[in-house]
Every structure is written in C-alpha cells, then in structure tokens.
Amino acid sequence: MTELDLSRNQLNGSLPKRFSQRSELAVLDLDDNQLTGSLTDVTMLSSLRELWIDNNRLDGNVSKSIGSLFQLEELHVGGNSLQGVMSEAHFSNLSKLTVLDLTHNSLTLKFESNWAPTFQLDDISLSSCNLGPPFPQWLRNQNNFVQLDMSNTGISDAIPNWFWNLSRSNLKLLDLSHNKMSGFLPDFSSKYSNLRSIDLSFNQFEGPLPLFSSDATSTLFLSNNKFSGPASFRCESGSGILRVLDLSNNLLTGWIPDCVGDLDVLNLASNNFSGKIPSSIGSMLKLQTLSLHDNSFAGELPLSLRNCSSLVFLDLSSNKLRGEIPGWIGESMPSLKVLSL
C-alpha cells in the first residue's frame, strides 16, 4: 500500500503507532478529522511524498526529524495547534518540497537572513504563523510560487524592492493582509498578468492605487491602508473579470469613475469621495453589496440604482445626499436585508 486516504471522517485520538511501520507509504491523507498528539510518528515514513493532516487537533512542537523525509513534496499541517520554532534544521533536507502549508498554527519561523532554501515552492501558505517583524529574506530565491499567503504573520516592514522585481508571471494569489507592511505598490498589471486574487488590506501602504490586470484579477482587497488620490485606475484597465472591489478606509478622493465594471461587491466606504453617485452603478446587475458610507457624495440617488435587484446590503449613510427616499428601494430589491441611509 502506497496511498492511504482517511480524510473527512471522525477519527480521534493520537496517530496510530502502526503508521510508522508503513515505510512504503507515499501519500497519507488524514485531514479534517479530530486527531491529537504530535507529528513525531510520521517522520518514520521514509517514502512519504505527500502528508495531509490539516484541520485536526495536533499540538506540541514540530520535531526536527521532519527533515528526514527526504522525498517529501507536499506538507499540509494547517489548522492545528502546533507551536514552537521552526528553523533551517527542519527544512534543509527537503529539497523536493513544493507545497508548504502551516496556516493557522502558533508556529514561529526563524531563519538566518542569508539562508537559501534548497527547495522551490509552488504554494506558500503561512497565514497566522509568526514570520516578522522583518520581511522574510528567504523568499528571495523562490521563483516558482503560484500562491503566497502571509496574512497575519506579524510583519512590520517595508516590502523590499527585490520582492517586486522577481519574476512573478505565474502568481495567482497574493495575500499579505493584516500586517503592518508599508511603502508604495508597483504596477501589478505589467508584473502580475495572471494575478486573480489580491488582498493587501489592513496594512500601512500609501500613495496612489496600483494598476492591476482586469483581465485576470477577480478580487481586490486594499481596504484599511493609506492610499490617496483618485480611483480612476479602473478606467485605464477596462471592465475585465473583477467581481469584488474593496477600497474602504483609505484617503481616496474625487468622483467614482463612470466605468467601474460589473461587480458583485463594491465597498468604497470611509474615504473622501465626492460628487454624485454615477448612474453606471445601475449596470451592475449582479451587485449584492454596495457600501459608500462616510464619504461626501451629494445629490439624489440615481434612478438607475433600481436595476440592482440583487442587492442584499446597501449603506449610503453619512454622506450629503438629498431628496426623498424613493419607494422603488423596497419594490425593486426583494433580497435587501440591510439598508442604511
């Protein structure tokens, strides 16, 4: 037997000792159970290529003996209660590793600043681990990753130029949210032509909004930063496939461009936008969330807004809007659950 899949069951207790005797196992999938204990027993599986044990109840430190799994290509241990420090000693022999998922544990990754991993990762998922305060230097030699999630990792540093200058044509997901990263952002449209999901929210980025490829990007979260200036970048990029745009809690000014696109979610709340709400909002027939509160929008509600019959959440409060509340809000929006004017 070379593959064993017991995922998504109700297994509990510690890892069975007999697993350590199955040295021929190449793939072991135990994710989404209620297993307890540590990872020590699986380090005897010398042929292991893929270890899936995320979303269990494992705890304790990760033994350095994990580095003896020379054939390991994928390590999925996210969603447990693992703790302690992981260093070069854990990874120095894992030259075939392509997927590293340590998300939602209490792990600290501490490496020497000049450490150069022997592996090239495709998927780096480290959300809620402790990587900071400095920006991780070991990423400097990682050129293949398609997904990078370093959200909520305690980084309070400017993103170094070398990170933006690396070739990232294959990058599809970038999540650096919930840190204290700072600095200005580059032109995403030319460097990251395949980037589908961008989440840089809850940081301290500043300057103008970055350009991005609307032909590739479907979700863009830039809220809770210090971006300033107009939001006219959308007009330069075309309508594309963007479905979620969240620019709330920044320092953005000016009017909403009359070419925002066909969105499911538009959140521009808590900025300094002014002028009228554009009638083009009414062309967003799939729009479910529209949040424009705490700006300086003026005038009456555009009649075209009645076309947004899929709206569930509508918040236009704390602006300078005038006129009567139109009756069509209740008539044309049967799914509306939250209304704040």
mmCIF file of C-alpha atoms in Angstrom:
data_model
loop_
_atom_site.group_PDB
_atom_site.id
_atom_site.type_symbol
_atom_site.label_atom_id
_atom_site.label_comp_id
_atom_site.label_asym_id
_atom_site.label_seq_id
_atom_site.Cartn_x
_atom_site.Cartn_y
_atom_site.Cartn_z
ATOM 1 C CA MET A 1 0.000 0.000 0.000
ATOM 2 C CA THR A 2 1.473 3.320 -1.090
ATOM 3 C CA GLU A 3 -1.522 5.646 -0.596
ATOM 4 C CA LEU A 4 -3.921 5.936 2.345
ATOM 5 C CA ASP A 5 -6.826 8.398 2.438
ATOM 6 C CA LEU A 6 -8.855 8.601 5.659
ATOM 7 C CA SER A 7 -9.750 12.275 5.339
ATOM 8 C CA ARG A 8 -13.065 13.848 6.358
ATOM 9 C CA ASN A 9 -14.049 11.224 8.886
ATOM 10 C CA GLN A 10 -14.441 11.441 12.644
ATOM 11 C CA LEU A 11 -11.145 9.852 13.613
ATOM 12 C CA ASN A 12 -9.923 10.863 17.053
ATOM 13 C CA GLY A 13 -7.129 10.061 19.457
ATOM 14 C CA SER A 14 -3.425 10.118 18.689
ATOM 15 C CA LEU A 15 -1.863 8.954 15.448
ATOM 16 C CA PRO A 16 -1.727 5.136 15.411
ATOM 17 C CA LYS A 17 1.772 3.791 16.031
ATOM 18 C CA ARG A 18 1.370 1.350 13.161
ATOM 19 C CA PHE A 19 1.562 4.208 10.675
ATOM 20 C CA SER A 20 5.250 4.491 11.472
ATOM 21 C CA GLN A 21 5.717 0.897 10.303
ATOM 22 C CA ARG A 22 4.359 1.545 6.810
ATOM 23 C CA SER A 23 7.596 2.772 5.311
ATOM 24 C CA GLU A 24 6.235 2.237 1.789
ATOM 25 C CA LEU A 25 3.518 4.912 2.209
ATOM 26 C CA ALA A 26 3.949 7.728 -0.299
ATOM 27 C CA VAL A 27 0.679 9.607 0.292
ATOM 28 C CA LEU A 28 -1.035 9.899 3.685
ATOM 29 C CA ASP A 29 -4.230 11.963 3.889
ATOM 30 C CA LEU A 30 -5.760 12.387 7.351
ATOM 31 C CA ASP A 31 -7.109 15.898 7.052
ATOM 32 C CA ASP A 32 -10.408 17.072 8.563
ATOM 33 C CA ASN A 33 -10.515 14.674 11.498
ATOM 34 C CA GLN A 34 -10.066 15.128 15.251
ATOM 35 C CA LEU A 35 -6.640 13.576 15.662
ATOM 36 C CA THR A 36 -4.452 14.657 18.578
ATOM 37 C CA GLY A 37 -0.803 14.308 19.542
ATOM 38 C CA SER A 38 2.289 15.379 17.615
ATOM 39 C CA LEU A 39 3.857 14.822 14.212
ATOM 40 C CA THR A 40 6.683 12.681 15.564
ATOM 41 C CA ASP A 41 5.295 9.330 14.430
ATOM 42 C CA VAL A 42 5.010 10.217 10.748
ATOM 43 C CA THR A 43 8.710 11.037 10.490
ATOM 44 C CA MET A 44 9.419 7.303 10.179
ATOM 45 C CA LEU A 45 7.635 7.175 6.823
ATOM 46 C CA SER A 46 10.769 7.444 4.723
ATOM 47 C CA SER A 47 8.958 7.206 1.353
ATOM 48 C CA LEU A 48 6.376 9.884 2.117
ATOM 49 C CA ARG A 49 5.796 12.369 -0.712
ATOM 50 C CA GLU A 50 2.556 13.970 0.463
ATOM 51 C CA LEU A 51 1.386 14.491 4.043
ATOM 52 C CA TRP A 52 -2.126 15.869 4.503
ATOM 53 C CA ILE A 53 -3.021 16.270 8.158
ATOM 54 C CA ASP A 54 -4.549 19.740 8.254
ATOM 55 C CA ASN A 55 -7.626 20.646 10.292
ATOM 56 C CA ASN A 56 -7.046 18.284 13.199
ATOM 57 C CA ARG A 57 -6.084 18.872 16.837
ATOM 58 C CA LEU A 58 -2.362 18.228 16.717
ATOM 59 C CA ASP A 59 -0.265 20.200 19.196
ATOM 60 C CA GLY A 60 3.252 20.478 20.540
ATOM 61 C CA ASN A 61 6.457 21.352 18.726
ATOM 62 C CA VAL A 62 7.326 20.151 15.239
ATOM 63 C CA SER A 63 10.298 17.824 15.600
ATOM 64 C CA LYS A 64 13.390 18.496 13.509
ATOM 65 C CA SER A 65 13.102 14.868 12.414
ATOM 66 C CA ILE A 66 10.529 16.096 9.883
ATOM 67 C CA GLY A 67 13.629 16.975 7.889
ATOM 68 C CA SER A 68 14.401 13.273 7.452
ATOM 69 C CA LEU A 69 11.509 12.913 4.993
ATOM 70 C CA PHE A 70 13.801 13.420 2.006
ATOM 71 C CA GLN A 71 11.099 12.541 -0.546
ATOM 72 C CA LEU A 72 8.520 14.981 0.840
ATOM 73 C CA GLU A 73 6.927 17.192 -1.801
ATOM 74 C CA GLU A 74 3.801 18.452 -0.035
ATOM 75 C CA LEU A 75 3.411 19.276 3.663
ATOM 76 C CA HIS A 76 -0.116 20.215 4.760
ATOM 77 C CA VAL A 77 -0.412 20.735 8.534
ATOM 78 C CA GLY A 78 -2.575 23.878 8.662
ATOM 79 C CA GLY A 79 -5.459 24.301 11.069
ATOM 80 C CA ASN A 80 -3.909 22.592 14.088
ATOM 81 C CA SER A 81 -2.440 23.848 17.374
ATOM 82 C CA LEU A 82 1.220 23.280 16.585
ATOM 83 C CA GLN A 83 3.653 25.631 18.288
ATOM 84 C CA GLY A 84 7.313 26.394 18.805
ATOM 85 C CA VAL A 85 10.063 27.480 16.443
ATOM 86 C CA MET A 86 10.837 26.013 13.028
ATOM 87 C CA SER A 87 14.295 26.761 11.632
ATOM 88 C CA GLU A 88 16.625 25.736 8.816
ATOM 89 C CA ALA A 89 17.110 22.382 10.537
ATOM 90 C CA HIS A 90 13.510 21.442 9.761
ATOM 91 C CA PHE A 91 13.807 22.173 6.039
ATOM 92 C CA SER A 92 17.442 21.836 4.965
ATOM 93 C CA ASN A 93 16.998 18.295 3.573
ATOM 94 C CA LEU A 94 13.579 18.813 1.986
ATOM 95 C CA SER A 95 14.895 19.683 -1.462
ATOM 96 C CA LYS A 96 11.812 18.294 -3.246
ATOM 97 C CA LEU A 97 9.274 20.338 -1.268
ATOM 98 C CA THR A 98 6.832 22.261 -3.482
ATOM 99 C CA VAL A 99 3.870 22.887 -1.135
ATOM 100 C CA LEU A 100 4.205 24.265 2.400
ATOM 101 C CA ASP A 101 1.001 24.820 4.370
ATOM 102 C CA LEU A 102 1.481 25.795 8.029
ATOM 103 C CA THR A 103 -1.540 28.098 8.268
ATOM 104 C CA HIS A 104 -3.402 28.813 11.489
ATOM 105 C CA ASN A 105 -0.918 27.342 13.926
ATOM 106 C CA SER A 106 1.161 29.080 16.595
ATOM 107 C CA LEU A 107 4.439 28.452 14.818
ATOM 108 C CA THR A 108 7.373 30.844 14.576
ATOM 109 C CA LEU A 109 9.597 30.591 11.505
ATOM 110 C CA LYS A 110 13.066 31.820 12.362
ATOM 111 C CA PHE A 111 15.810 31.614 9.750
ATOM 112 C CA GLU A 112 19.215 33.213 9.307
ATOM 113 C CA SER A 113 18.984 36.207 6.982
ATOM 114 C CA ASN A 114 21.310 34.561 4.448
ATOM 115 C CA TRP A 115 19.532 31.185 4.412
ATOM 116 C CA ALA A 116 18.759 29.979 0.891
ATOM 117 C CA PRO A 117 16.321 27.034 0.824
ATOM 118 C CA THR A 118 17.170 24.067 -1.372
ATOM 119 C CA PHE A 119 13.531 23.785 -2.468
ATOM 120 C CA GLN A 120 11.394 25.821 -4.855
ATOM 121 C CA LEU A 121 7.823 26.201 -3.607
ATOM 122 C CA ASP A 122 4.688 26.462 -5.748
ATOM 123 C CA ASP A 123 2.335 27.092 -2.828
ATOM 124 C CA ILE A 124 3.365 29.052 0.291
ATOM 125 C CA SER A 125 0.593 29.202 2.905
ATOM 126 C CA LEU A 126 1.780 30.617 6.230
ATOM 127 C CA SER A 127 -1.205 32.624 7.460
ATOM 128 C CA SER A 128 -1.214 33.303 11.226
ATOM 129 C CA CYS A 129 2.305 31.985 11.750
ATOM 130 C CA ASN A 130 4.912 34.374 13.162
ATOM 131 C CA LEU A 131 7.315 35.474 10.407
ATOM 132 C CA GLY A 132 8.182 39.057 11.386
ATOM 133 C CA PRO A 133 8.876 41.750 12.218
ATOM 134 C CA PRO A 134 11.317 41.836 9.243
ATOM 135 C CA PHE A 135 10.145 40.801 5.790
ATOM 136 C CA PRO A 136 11.273 37.172 5.174
ATOM 137 C CA GLN A 137 14.545 37.234 3.249
ATOM 138 C CA TRP A 138 14.408 33.545 2.317
ATOM 139 C CA LEU A 139 11.688 34.338 -0.228
ATOM 140 C CA ARG A 140 14.368 35.987 -2.321
ATOM 141 C CA ASN A 141 15.256 32.743 -4.110
ATOM 142 C CA GLN A 142 11.675 31.470 -4.506
ATOM 143 C CA ASN A 143 10.789 31.952 -8.160
ATOM 144 C CA ASN A 144 8.010 29.450 -8.847
ATOM 145 C CA PHE A 145 5.237 30.134 -6.377
ATOM 146 C CA VAL A 146 1.712 30.493 -7.690
ATOM 147 C CA GLN A 147 0.159 31.224 -4.302
ATOM 148 C CA LEU A 148 1.598 33.276 -1.436
ATOM 149 C CA ASP A 149 -0.387 33.733 1.768
ATOM 150 C CA MET A 150 1.480 35.546 4.541
ATOM 151 C CA SER A 151 -1.547 37.196 6.139
ATOM 152 C CA ASN A 152 -1.480 37.970 9.858
ATOM 153 C CA THR A 153 2.158 36.996 10.290
ATOM 154 C CA GLY A 154 3.496 39.901 12.374
ATOM 155 C CA ILE A 155 5.473 41.580 9.589
ATOM 156 C CA SER A 156 6.011 45.301 10.241
ATOM 157 C CA ASP A 157 8.429 46.226 7.491
ATOM 158 C CA ALA A 158 8.515 47.806 4.059
ATOM 159 C CA ILE A 159 8.337 45.264 1.258
ATOM 160 C CA PRO A 160 11.842 45.221 -0.249
ATOM 161 C CA ASN A 161 12.314 46.119 -3.909
ATOM 162 C CA TRP A 162 13.730 42.701 -4.724
ATOM 163 C CA PHE A 163 10.340 41.146 -3.968
ATOM 164 C CA TRP A 164 8.562 43.245 -6.587
ATOM 165 C CA ASN A 165 11.398 42.777 -9.074
ATOM 166 C CA LEU A 166 11.273 38.986 -9.021
ATOM 167 C CA SER A 167 9.581 37.279 -11.960
ATOM 168 C CA ARG A 168 6.007 36.587 -10.900
ATOM 169 C CA SER A 169 4.190 35.902 -14.163
ATOM 170 C CA ASN A 170 2.572 32.750 -12.724
ATOM 171 C CA LEU A 171 1.393 34.270 -9.432
ATOM 172 C CA LYS A 172 -2.373 33.826 -8.987
ATOM 173 C CA LEU A 173 -2.985 34.606 -5.304
ATOM 174 C CA LEU A 174 -1.241 37.206 -3.139
ATOM 175 C CA ASP A 175 -2.428 37.702 0.448
ATOM 176 C CA LEU A 176 -0.317 39.933 2.699
ATOM 177 C CA SER A 177 -3.247 41.283 4.709
ATOM 178 C CA HIS A 178 -3.406 42.023 8.436
ATOM 179 C CA ASN A 179 0.219 43.020 8.893
ATOM 180 C CA LYS A 180 1.925 46.392 9.257
ATOM 181 C CA MET A 181 3.653 46.452 5.885
ATOM 182 C CA SER A 182 4.394 49.864 4.436
ATOM 183 C CA GLY A 183 5.612 51.619 1.323
ATOM 184 C CA PHE A 184 4.320 52.158 -2.212
ATOM 185 C CA LEU A 185 2.976 49.467 -4.518
ATOM 186 C CA PRO A 186 4.132 48.780 -8.086
ATOM 187 C CA ASP A 187 2.147 48.403 -11.291
ATOM 188 C CA PHE A 188 0.523 44.986 -10.906
ATOM 189 C CA SER A 189 -0.834 44.972 -14.457
ATOM 190 C CA SER A 190 2.590 44.563 -16.072
ATOM 191 C CA LYS A 191 4.311 42.387 -13.467
ATOM 192 C CA TYR A 192 1.451 40.072 -12.476
ATOM 193 C CA SER A 193 -0.663 39.395 -15.535
ATOM 194 C CA ASN A 194 -2.273 36.252 -14.055
ATOM 195 C CA LEU A 195 -2.946 37.514 -10.531
ATOM 196 C CA ARG A 196 -6.561 36.565 -9.730
ATOM 197 C CA SER A 197 -6.822 37.485 -6.054
ATOM 198 C CA ILE A 198 -5.063 40.369 -4.278
ATOM 199 C CA ASP A 199 -5.520 41.048 -0.569
ATOM 200 C CA LEU A 200 -3.296 43.749 0.907
ATOM 201 C CA SER A 201 -5.862 45.058 3.376
ATOM 202 C CA PHE A 202 -5.093 46.144 6.935
ATOM 203 C CA ASN A 203 -1.559 47.387 6.333
ATOM 204 C CA GLN A 204 0.076 50.808 6.032
ATOM 205 C CA PHE A 205 0.585 51.081 2.278
ATOM 206 C CA GLU A 206 0.375 54.581 0.828
ATOM 207 C CA GLY A 207 0.473 56.520 -2.396
ATOM 208 C CA PRO A 208 -1.756 56.042 -5.455
ATOM 209 C CA LEU A 209 -3.746 52.889 -6.068
ATOM 210 C CA PRO A 210 -1.778 50.318 -8.055
ATOM 211 C CA LEU A 211 -2.735 49.387 -11.582
ATOM 212 C CA PHE A 212 -3.801 45.786 -11.997
ATOM 213 C CA SER A 213 -4.829 43.461 -14.811
ATOM 214 C CA SER A 214 -8.612 43.481 -15.021
ATOM 215 C CA ASP A 215 -8.428 40.574 -17.453
ATOM 216 C CA ALA A 216 -7.084 38.383 -14.642
ATOM 217 C CA THR A 217 -7.995 39.889 -11.269
ATOM 218 C CA SER A 218 -11.379 38.919 -9.819
ATOM 219 C CA THR A 219 -10.997 40.031 -6.172
ATOM 220 C CA LEU A 220 -9.124 43.124 -4.987
ATOM 221 C CA PHE A 221 -8.954 43.991 -1.281
ATOM 222 C CA LEU A 222 -6.990 47.164 -0.481
ATOM 223 C CA SER A 223 -9.014 48.418 2.490
ATOM 224 C CA ASN A 224 -7.627 49.893 5.703
ATOM 225 C CA ASN A 225 -4.459 51.406 4.293
ATOM 226 C CA LYS A 226 -3.334 54.955 3.493
ATOM 227 C CA PHE A 227 -3.885 55.050 -0.264
ATOM 228 C CA SER A 228 -4.652 58.518 -1.603
ATOM 229 C CA GLY A 229 -5.638 60.233 -4.824
ATOM 230 C CA PRO A 230 -8.361 59.318 -7.323
ATOM 231 C CA ALA A 231 -9.703 55.884 -8.210
ATOM 232 C CA SER A 232 -9.529 56.485 -11.962
ATOM 233 C CA PHE A 233 -7.271 53.444 -12.406
ATOM 234 C CA ARG A 234 -10.383 51.366 -13.175
ATOM 235 C CA CYS A 235 -10.992 53.262 -16.397
ATOM 236 C CA GLU A 236 -7.496 52.560 -17.624
ATOM 237 C CA SER A 237 -7.911 48.833 -17.053
ATOM 238 C CA GLY A 238 -11.297 48.163 -18.650
ATOM 239 C CA SER A 239 -14.111 46.134 -17.124
ATOM 240 C CA GLY A 240 -12.469 42.692 -17.109
ATOM 241 C CA ILE A 241 -13.489 39.961 -14.682
ATOM 242 C CA LEU A 242 -13.277 41.941 -11.422
ATOM 243 C CA ARG A 243 -16.120 40.937 -9.090
ATOM 244 C CA VAL A 244 -15.084 42.199 -5.639
ATOM 245 C CA LEU A 245 -13.546 45.652 -5.088
ATOM 246 C CA ASP A 246 -12.914 46.848 -1.521
ATOM 247 C CA LEU A 247 -11.117 50.187 -1.153
ATOM 248 C CA SER A 248 -12.734 51.193 2.139
ATOM 249 C CA ASN A 249 -10.951 53.076 4.920
ATOM 250 C CA ASN A 250 -8.340 54.872 2.855
ATOM 251 C CA LEU A 251 -7.720 58.518 1.901
ATOM 252 C CA LEU A 252 -9.102 58.363 -1.641
ATOM 253 C CA THR A 253 -10.652 61.463 -3.206
ATOM 254 C CA GLY A 254 -12.561 62.602 -6.280
ATOM 255 C CA TRP A 255 -15.503 61.063 -8.058
ATOM 256 C CA ILE A 256 -16.339 57.420 -8.633
ATOM 257 C CA PRO A 257 -15.268 56.649 -12.207
ATOM 258 C CA ASP A 258 -18.181 56.080 -14.580
ATOM 259 C CA CYS A 259 -16.661 52.774 -15.696
ATOM 260 C CA VAL A 260 -16.315 50.660 -12.576
ATOM 261 C CA GLY A 261 -17.452 47.416 -14.200
ATOM 262 C CA ASP A 262 -19.914 44.663 -13.343
ATOM 263 C CA LEU A 263 -19.229 43.862 -9.683
ATOM 264 C CA ASP A 264 -20.752 41.662 -7.000
ATOM 265 C CA VAL A 265 -19.266 43.734 -4.157
ATOM 266 C CA LEU A 266 -18.283 47.421 -4.188
ATOM 267 C CA ASN A 267 -17.032 48.918 -0.928
ATOM 268 C CA LEU A 268 -15.707 52.488 -1.044
ATOM 269 C CA ALA A 269 -16.752 53.428 2.496
ATOM 270 C CA SER A 270 -14.772 55.789 4.744
ATOM 271 C CA ASN A 271 -12.863 57.741 2.118
ATOM 272 C CA ASN A 272 -13.165 61.300 0.797
ATOM 273 C CA PHE A 273 -15.119 60.622 -2.402
ATOM 274 C CA SER A 274 -17.442 63.390 -3.599
ATOM 275 C CA GLY A 275 -19.786 64.242 -6.445
ATOM 276 C CA LYS A 276 -22.854 62.312 -7.498
ATOM 277 C CA ILE A 277 -23.229 58.571 -7.320
ATOM 278 C CA PRO A 278 -22.791 57.679 -11.022
ATOM 279 C CA SER A 279 -25.733 56.264 -12.933
ATOM 280 C CA SER A 280 -23.445 53.478 -14.185
ATOM 281 C CA ILE A 281 -23.974 51.820 -10.790
ATOM 282 C CA GLY A 282 -27.274 50.632 -12.246
ATOM 283 C CA SER A 283 -25.473 48.480 -14.804
ATOM 284 C CA MET A 284 -24.156 46.214 -12.026
ATOM 285 C CA LEU A 285 -26.986 43.724 -12.256
ATOM 286 C CA LYS A 286 -25.211 41.182 -10.042
ATOM 287 C CA LEU A 287 -24.306 43.692 -7.320
ATOM 288 C CA GLN A 288 -25.066 42.283 -3.866
ATOM 289 C CA THR A 289 -23.138 44.678 -1.604
ATOM 290 C CA LEU A 290 -22.844 48.443 -2.095
ATOM 291 C CA SER A 291 -21.184 50.349 0.742
ATOM 292 C CA LEU A 292 -20.459 54.052 0.220
ATOM 293 C CA HIS A 293 -20.941 55.363 3.757
ATOM 294 C CA ASP A 294 -18.772 58.083 5.327
ATOM 295 C CA ASN A 295 -17.885 59.993 2.176
ATOM 296 C CA SER A 296 -19.096 63.300 0.704
ATOM 297 C CA PHE A 297 -21.420 62.091 -2.042
ATOM 298 C CA ALA A 298 -24.073 64.668 -2.920
ATOM 299 C CA GLY A 299 -27.257 64.938 -4.941
ATOM 300 C CA GLU A 300 -30.082 62.446 -5.265
ATOM 301 C CA LEU A 301 -29.924 58.702 -5.624
ATOM 302 C CA PRO A 302 -29.582 57.747 -9.300
ATOM 303 C CA LEU A 303 -32.771 56.219 -10.687
ATOM 304 C CA SER A 304 -30.660 53.501 -12.314
ATOM 305 C CA LEU A 305 -29.934 52.070 -8.852
ATOM 306 C CA ARG A 306 -33.329 50.359 -9.037
ATOM 307 C CA ASN A 307 -31.809 47.979 -11.602
ATOM 308 C CA CYS A 308 -29.604 46.476 -8.869
ATOM 309 C CA SER A 309 -32.278 43.979 -7.902
ATOM 310 C CA SER A 310 -29.766 41.534 -6.384
ATOM 311 C CA LEU A 311 -28.704 43.931 -3.620
ATOM 312 C CA VAL A 312 -28.576 42.399 -0.147
ATOM 313 C CA PHE A 313 -26.599 45.155 1.630
ATOM 314 C CA LEU A 314 -26.929 48.876 0.844
ATOM 315 C CA ASP A 315 -25.231 51.513 3.023
ATOM 316 C CA LEU A 316 -25.164 55.126 1.825
ATOM 317 C CA SER A 317 -25.176 56.746 5.274
ATOM 318 C CA SER A 318 -23.042 59.719 6.402
ATOM 319 C CA ASN A 319 -22.920 61.479 3.044
ATOM 320 C CA LYS A 320 -24.531 64.674 1.694
ATOM 321 C CA LEU A 321 -27.315 63.049 -0.276
ATOM 322 C CA ARG A 322 -30.654 64.847 -0.534
ATOM 323 C CA GLY A 323 -34.178 64.215 -1.721
ATOM 324 C CA GLU A 324 -36.882 61.788 -0.713
ATOM 325 C CA ILE A 325 -36.263 58.119 -0.105
ATOM 326 C CA PRO A 326 -37.619 56.514 -3.287
ATOM 327 C CA GLY A 327 -40.253 53.831 -2.964
ATOM 328 C CA TRP A 328 -38.551 51.642 -5.535
ATOM 329 C CA ILE A 329 -35.890 50.691 -2.956
ATOM 330 C CA GLY A 330 -38.404 48.375 -1.347
ATOM 331 C CA GLU A 331 -40.109 47.388 -4.584
ATOM 332 C CA SER A 332 -37.105 46.645 -6.800
ATOM 333 C CA MET A 333 -34.795 44.980 -4.274
ATOM 334 C CA PRO A 334 -36.543 41.868 -2.946
ATOM 335 C CA SER A 335 -33.339 40.409 -1.457
ATOM 336 C CA LEU A 336 -32.374 43.536 0.508
ATOM 337 C CA LYS A 337 -31.664 42.735 4.160
ATOM 338 C CA VAL A 338 -29.612 45.750 5.320
ATOM 339 C CA LEU A 339 -30.484 49.331 4.375
ATOM 340 C CA SER A 340 -28.729 52.334 5.906
ATOM 341 C CA LEU A 341 -29.330 55.823 4.535
#
